[in-house]
Short mmCIF file of C-alpha atoms in Angstrom, two decimals:
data_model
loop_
_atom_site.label_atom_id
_atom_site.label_comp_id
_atom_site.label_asym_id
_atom_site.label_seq_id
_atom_site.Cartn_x
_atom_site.Cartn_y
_atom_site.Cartn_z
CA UNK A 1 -14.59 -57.80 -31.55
CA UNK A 2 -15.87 -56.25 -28.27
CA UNK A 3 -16.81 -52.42 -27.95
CA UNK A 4 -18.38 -50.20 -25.74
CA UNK A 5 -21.82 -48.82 -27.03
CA UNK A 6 -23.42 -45.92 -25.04
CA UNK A 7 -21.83 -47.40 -21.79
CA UNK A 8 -22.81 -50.89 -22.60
CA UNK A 9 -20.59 -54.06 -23.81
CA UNK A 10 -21.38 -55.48 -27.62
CA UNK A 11 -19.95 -58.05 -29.23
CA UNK A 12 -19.46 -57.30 -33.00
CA UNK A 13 -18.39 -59.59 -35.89
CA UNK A 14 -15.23 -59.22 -37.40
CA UNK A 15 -12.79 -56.98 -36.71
CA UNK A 16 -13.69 -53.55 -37.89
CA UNK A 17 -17.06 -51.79 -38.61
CA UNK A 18 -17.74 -48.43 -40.10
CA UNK A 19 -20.33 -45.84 -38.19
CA UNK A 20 -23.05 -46.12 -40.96
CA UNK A 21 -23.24 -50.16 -40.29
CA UNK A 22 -23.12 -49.66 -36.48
CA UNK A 23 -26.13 -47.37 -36.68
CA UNK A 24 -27.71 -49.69 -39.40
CA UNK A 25 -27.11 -52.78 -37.28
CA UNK A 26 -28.57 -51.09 -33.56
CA UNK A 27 -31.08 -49.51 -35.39
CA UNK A 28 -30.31 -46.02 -34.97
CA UNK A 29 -32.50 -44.16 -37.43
CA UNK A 30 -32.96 -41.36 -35.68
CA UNK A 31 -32.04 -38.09 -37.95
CA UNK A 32 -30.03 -36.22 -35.49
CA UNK A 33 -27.30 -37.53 -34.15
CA UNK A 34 -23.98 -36.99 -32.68
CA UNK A 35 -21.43 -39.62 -32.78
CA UNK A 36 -18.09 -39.78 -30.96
CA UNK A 37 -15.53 -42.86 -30.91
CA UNK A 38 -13.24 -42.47 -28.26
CA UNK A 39 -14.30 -39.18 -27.25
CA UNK A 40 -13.46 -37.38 -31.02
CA UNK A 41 -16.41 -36.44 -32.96
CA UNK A 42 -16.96 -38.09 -35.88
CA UNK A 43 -18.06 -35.65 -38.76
CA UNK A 44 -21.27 -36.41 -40.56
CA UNK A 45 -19.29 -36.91 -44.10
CA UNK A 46 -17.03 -39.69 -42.47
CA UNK A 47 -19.68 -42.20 -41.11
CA UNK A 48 -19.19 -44.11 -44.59
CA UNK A 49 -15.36 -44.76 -43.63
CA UNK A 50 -15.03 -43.75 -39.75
CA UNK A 51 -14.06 -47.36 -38.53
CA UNK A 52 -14.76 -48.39 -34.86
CA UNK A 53 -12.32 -51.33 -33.74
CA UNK A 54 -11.85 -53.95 -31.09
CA UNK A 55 -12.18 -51.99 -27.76
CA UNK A 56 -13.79 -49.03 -29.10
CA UNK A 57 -15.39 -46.77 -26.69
CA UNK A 58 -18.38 -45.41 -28.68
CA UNK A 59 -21.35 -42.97 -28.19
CA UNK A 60 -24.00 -41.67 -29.93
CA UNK A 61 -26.19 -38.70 -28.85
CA UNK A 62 -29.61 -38.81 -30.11
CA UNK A 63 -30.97 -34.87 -30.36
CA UNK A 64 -34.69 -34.18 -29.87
CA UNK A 65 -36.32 -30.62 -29.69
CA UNK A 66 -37.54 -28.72 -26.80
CA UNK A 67 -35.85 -26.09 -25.17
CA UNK B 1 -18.09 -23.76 0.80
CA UNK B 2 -19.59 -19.93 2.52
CA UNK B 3 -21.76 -18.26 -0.83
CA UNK B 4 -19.22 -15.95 0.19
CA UNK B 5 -16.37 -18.08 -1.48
CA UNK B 6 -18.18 -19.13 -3.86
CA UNK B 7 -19.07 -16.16 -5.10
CA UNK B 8 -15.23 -14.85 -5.10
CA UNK B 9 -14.29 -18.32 -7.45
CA UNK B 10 -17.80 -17.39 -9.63
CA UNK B 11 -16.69 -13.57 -10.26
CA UNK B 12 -14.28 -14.68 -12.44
CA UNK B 13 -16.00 -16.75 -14.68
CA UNK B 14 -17.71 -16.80 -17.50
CA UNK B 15 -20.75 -18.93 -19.10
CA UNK B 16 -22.23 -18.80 -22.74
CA UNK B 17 -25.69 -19.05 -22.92
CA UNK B 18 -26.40 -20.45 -26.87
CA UNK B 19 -29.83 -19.22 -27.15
CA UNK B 20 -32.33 -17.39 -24.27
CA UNK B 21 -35.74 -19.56 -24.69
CA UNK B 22 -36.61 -21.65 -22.00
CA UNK B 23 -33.91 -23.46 -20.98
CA UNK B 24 -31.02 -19.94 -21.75
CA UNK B 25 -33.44 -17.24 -19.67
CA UNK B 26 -33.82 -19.62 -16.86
CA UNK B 27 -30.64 -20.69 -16.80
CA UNK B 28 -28.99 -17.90 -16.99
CA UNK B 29 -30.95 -15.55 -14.45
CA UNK B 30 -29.99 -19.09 -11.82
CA UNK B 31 -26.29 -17.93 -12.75
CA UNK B 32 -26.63 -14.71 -12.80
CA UNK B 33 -28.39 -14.89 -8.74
CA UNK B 34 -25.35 -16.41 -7.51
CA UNK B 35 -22.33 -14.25 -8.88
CA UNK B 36 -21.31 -15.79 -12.23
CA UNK B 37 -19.13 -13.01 -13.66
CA UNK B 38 -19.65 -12.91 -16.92
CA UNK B 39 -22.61 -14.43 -19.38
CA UNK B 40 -22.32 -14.67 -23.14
CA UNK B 41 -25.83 -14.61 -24.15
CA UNK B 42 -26.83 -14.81 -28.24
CA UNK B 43 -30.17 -15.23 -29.39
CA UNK B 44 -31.85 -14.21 -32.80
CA UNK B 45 -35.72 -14.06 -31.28
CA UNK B 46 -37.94 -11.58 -29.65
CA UNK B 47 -40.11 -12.02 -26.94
CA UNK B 48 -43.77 -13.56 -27.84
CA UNK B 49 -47.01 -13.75 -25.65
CA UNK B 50 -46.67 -17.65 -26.39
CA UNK B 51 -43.27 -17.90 -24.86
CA UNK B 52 -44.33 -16.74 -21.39
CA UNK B 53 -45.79 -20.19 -20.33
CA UNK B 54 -42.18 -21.21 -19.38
CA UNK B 55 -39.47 -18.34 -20.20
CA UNK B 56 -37.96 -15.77 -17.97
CA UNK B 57 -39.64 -12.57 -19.86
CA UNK B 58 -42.59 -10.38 -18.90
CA UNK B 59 -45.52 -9.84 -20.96
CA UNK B 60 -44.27 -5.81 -21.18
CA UNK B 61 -41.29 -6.99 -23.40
CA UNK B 62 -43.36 -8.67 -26.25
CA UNK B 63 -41.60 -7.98 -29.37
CA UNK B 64 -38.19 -7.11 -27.64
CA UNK B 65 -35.31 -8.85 -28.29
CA UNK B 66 -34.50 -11.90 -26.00
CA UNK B 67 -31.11 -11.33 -25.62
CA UNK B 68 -31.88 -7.47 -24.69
CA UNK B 69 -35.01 -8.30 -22.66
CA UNK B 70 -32.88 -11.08 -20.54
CA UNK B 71 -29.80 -8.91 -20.17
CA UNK B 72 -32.59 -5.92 -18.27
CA UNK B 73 -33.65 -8.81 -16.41
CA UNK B 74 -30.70 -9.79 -15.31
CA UNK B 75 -29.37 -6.46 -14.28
CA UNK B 76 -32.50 -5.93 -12.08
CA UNK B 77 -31.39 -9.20 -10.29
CA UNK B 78 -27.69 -8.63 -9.99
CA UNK B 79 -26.39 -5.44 -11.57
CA UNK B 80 -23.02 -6.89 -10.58
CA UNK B 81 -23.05 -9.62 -13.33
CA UNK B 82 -22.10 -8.43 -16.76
CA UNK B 83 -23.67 -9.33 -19.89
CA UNK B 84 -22.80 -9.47 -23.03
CA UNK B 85 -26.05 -10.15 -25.59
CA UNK B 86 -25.86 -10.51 -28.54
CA UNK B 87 -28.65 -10.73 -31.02
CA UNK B 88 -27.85 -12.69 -33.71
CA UNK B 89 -28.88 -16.18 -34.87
CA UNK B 90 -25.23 -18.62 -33.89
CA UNK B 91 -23.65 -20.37 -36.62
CA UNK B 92 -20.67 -22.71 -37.13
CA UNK B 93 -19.34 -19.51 -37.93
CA UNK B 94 -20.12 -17.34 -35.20
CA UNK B 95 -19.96 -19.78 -32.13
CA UNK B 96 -15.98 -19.90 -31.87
CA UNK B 97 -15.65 -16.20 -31.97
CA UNK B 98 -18.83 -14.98 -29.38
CA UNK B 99 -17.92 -18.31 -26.84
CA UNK B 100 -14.15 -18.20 -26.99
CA UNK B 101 -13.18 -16.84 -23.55
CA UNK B 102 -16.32 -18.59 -21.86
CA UNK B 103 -15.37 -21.29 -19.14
CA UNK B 104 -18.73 -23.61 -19.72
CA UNK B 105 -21.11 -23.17 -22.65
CA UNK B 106 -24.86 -23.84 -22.17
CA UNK B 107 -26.41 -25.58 -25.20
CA UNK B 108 -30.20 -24.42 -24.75
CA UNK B 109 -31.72 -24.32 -28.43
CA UNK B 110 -35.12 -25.32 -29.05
CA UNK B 111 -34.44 -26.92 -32.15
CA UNK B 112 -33.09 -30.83 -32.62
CA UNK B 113 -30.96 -29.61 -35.74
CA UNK B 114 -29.23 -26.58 -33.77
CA UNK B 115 -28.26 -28.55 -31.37
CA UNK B 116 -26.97 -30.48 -33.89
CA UNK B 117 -25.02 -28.05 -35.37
CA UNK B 118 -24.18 -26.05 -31.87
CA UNK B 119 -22.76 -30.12 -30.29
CA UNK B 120 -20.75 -30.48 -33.24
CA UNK B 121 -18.87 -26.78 -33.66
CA UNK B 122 -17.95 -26.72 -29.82
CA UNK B 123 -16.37 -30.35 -30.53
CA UNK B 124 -14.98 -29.33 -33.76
CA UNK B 125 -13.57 -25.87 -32.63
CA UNK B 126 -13.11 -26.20 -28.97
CA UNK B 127 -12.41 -29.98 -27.74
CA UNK B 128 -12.35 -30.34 -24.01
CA UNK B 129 -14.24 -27.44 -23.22
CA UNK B 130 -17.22 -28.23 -21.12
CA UNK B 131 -20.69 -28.35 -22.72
CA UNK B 132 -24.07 -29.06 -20.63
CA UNK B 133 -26.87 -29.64 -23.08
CA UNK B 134 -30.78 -29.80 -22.36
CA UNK B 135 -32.38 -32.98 -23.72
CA UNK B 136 -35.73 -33.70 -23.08
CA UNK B 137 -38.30 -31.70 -21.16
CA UNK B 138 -41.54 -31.61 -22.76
CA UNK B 139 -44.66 -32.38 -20.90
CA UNK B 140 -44.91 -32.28 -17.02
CA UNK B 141 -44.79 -34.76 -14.24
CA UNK B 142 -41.94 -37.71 -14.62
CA UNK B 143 -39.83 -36.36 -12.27
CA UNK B 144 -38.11 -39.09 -12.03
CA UNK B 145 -37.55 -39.46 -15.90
CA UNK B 146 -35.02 -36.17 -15.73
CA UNK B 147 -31.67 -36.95 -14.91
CA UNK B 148 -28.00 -35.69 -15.63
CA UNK B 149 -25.03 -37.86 -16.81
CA UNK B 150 -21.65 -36.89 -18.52
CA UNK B 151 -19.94 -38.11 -21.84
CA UNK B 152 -16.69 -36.90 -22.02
CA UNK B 153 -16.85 -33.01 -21.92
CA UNK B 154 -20.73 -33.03 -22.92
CA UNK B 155 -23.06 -33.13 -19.84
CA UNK B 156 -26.27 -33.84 -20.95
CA UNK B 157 -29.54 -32.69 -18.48
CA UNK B 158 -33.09 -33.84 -19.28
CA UNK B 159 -34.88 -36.92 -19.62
CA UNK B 160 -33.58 -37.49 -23.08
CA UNK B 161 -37.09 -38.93 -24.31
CA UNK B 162 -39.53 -35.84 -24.37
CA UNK B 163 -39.50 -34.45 -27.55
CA UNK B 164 -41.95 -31.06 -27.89
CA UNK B 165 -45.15 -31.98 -29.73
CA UNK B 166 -48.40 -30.11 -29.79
CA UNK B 167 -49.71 -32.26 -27.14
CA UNK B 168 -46.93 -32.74 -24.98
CA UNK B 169 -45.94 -28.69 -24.80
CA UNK B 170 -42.55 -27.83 -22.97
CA UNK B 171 -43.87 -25.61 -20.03
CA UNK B 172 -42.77 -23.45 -17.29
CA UNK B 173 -42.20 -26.89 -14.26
CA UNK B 174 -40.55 -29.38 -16.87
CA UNK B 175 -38.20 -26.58 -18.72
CA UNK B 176 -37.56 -24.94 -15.28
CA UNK B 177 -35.85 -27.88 -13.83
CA UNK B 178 -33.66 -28.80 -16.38
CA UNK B 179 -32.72 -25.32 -16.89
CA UNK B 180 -31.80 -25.36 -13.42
CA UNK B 181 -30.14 -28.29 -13.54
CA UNK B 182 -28.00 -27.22 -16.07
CA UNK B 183 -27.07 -24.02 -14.15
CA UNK B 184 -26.69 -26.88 -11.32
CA UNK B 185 -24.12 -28.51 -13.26
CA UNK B 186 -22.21 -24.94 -14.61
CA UNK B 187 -21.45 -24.30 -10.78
CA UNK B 188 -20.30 -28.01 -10.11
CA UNK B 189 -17.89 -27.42 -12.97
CA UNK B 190 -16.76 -23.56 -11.99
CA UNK B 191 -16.63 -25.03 -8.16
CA UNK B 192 -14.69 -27.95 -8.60
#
């Protein structure tokens, strides 16, 4: 399937993904994070089962301190 | 646009400020010089020696509250602009009442995990309203590193890369311009 990651083009396999093994597979370890699909937040509870599909327009925020 | 104009469409409006450190004070006394109506401004800190290097305070309000300190600065600016500070720390809880009626909310925490938790309540509780965050500032120089873009209702100033550490500081230059920039991006938004 194709999404949209942080405003670029991926092809994923298959035909659904959850958040956790989108962040797994780009490597996002980083602790804070916001994730949207779509433009709705996805709570921190759902990233087990939030599925992203073909088309997808996802982004995630990675928070640092300073302010 | 005269300021004249602008100033008529500003007196209307009003901004919450979530937090009065380096990016809030800043960026709030920018909104408060050109006519923003109302500001919203919540803090839980008083005023230290070590916040001077880059925070809109003077050293004769040590130990004062930020959110009272900011709100005397502001109304030796522009008594016309009325503030409402509060001085409490912002929760899940508290955010949706204090920032209900505010047209823009200002994310400028210090702190990764409350802006965290600040990103995700304004989502949760108010979708669509607009939010301009402050991400990445520490250090000086890079210039060219600090830049604005938009996701969705989230505008997000800084250079998304500096994070504090005790050798890269935030200080007054860095923290100044993205503070600005955020009040930059309040008035495109109130303007437009």
């Amino acid at each position: 399937m194709n999404i949209i990651v942080n405003n670029n083009p991926e092809t994923i396999e298959g035909d659904t993904i959850t958040v956790n093994q989108l962040l797994q597979l780009k490597n996002f370890t980083f602790r804070m994070l916001i994730v949207k699909i779509n433009g709705t937040l996805v709570q921190k509870g759902d990233y087990e089962t939030a599925a992203i599909h073909d088309a997808d327009d996802v982004s995630v925020l990675h928070l640092i301190s300073g302010g | 646009m005269t300021f004249n104009e602008i100033k008529a469409i500003l007196q209307h409006k009003t901004v919450g400020i979530a937090g009065a450190g380096g990016l809030g004070s800043n960026c709030a006394v920018a909104l408060a010089r050109v006519g923003t109506g109302k500001l919203v401004i919540a803090d839980f800190d008083v005023v230290s020696e070590s916040n001077l290097n880059r925070q809109y305070y003077f050293f004769d309000q040590v130990g004062k509250p930020k959110a009272t300190a900011l709100m005397e600065n502001i109304k030796r600016i522009n008594p016309a602009v009325s503030v409402l500070s509060h001085n409490v720390c912002l929760t899940k809880e508290n955010i949706p009442l204090l920032f209900a009626d505010c047209d823009v909310i200002v994310e400028a925490f210090d702190k990764a995990d409350q802006k965290e938790m600040l990103i995700e309540t304004v989502l949760t509780v108010f979708p669509g309203k607009p939010l301009v965050i402050g991400l990445g500032m520490a250090g000086w120089g890079m210039n060219d590193a600090i830049h604005c873009r938009k996701s969705d209702n989230i505008y997000i100033c800084g250079d998304e890369k500096s994070e504090i550490a005790p050798d890269l500081p935030p200080i007054a230059p860095r923290v100044g311009i993205v503070a600005n920039m955020q009040a930059n991006v309040v008035l495109e938004i109130l303007l437009s």
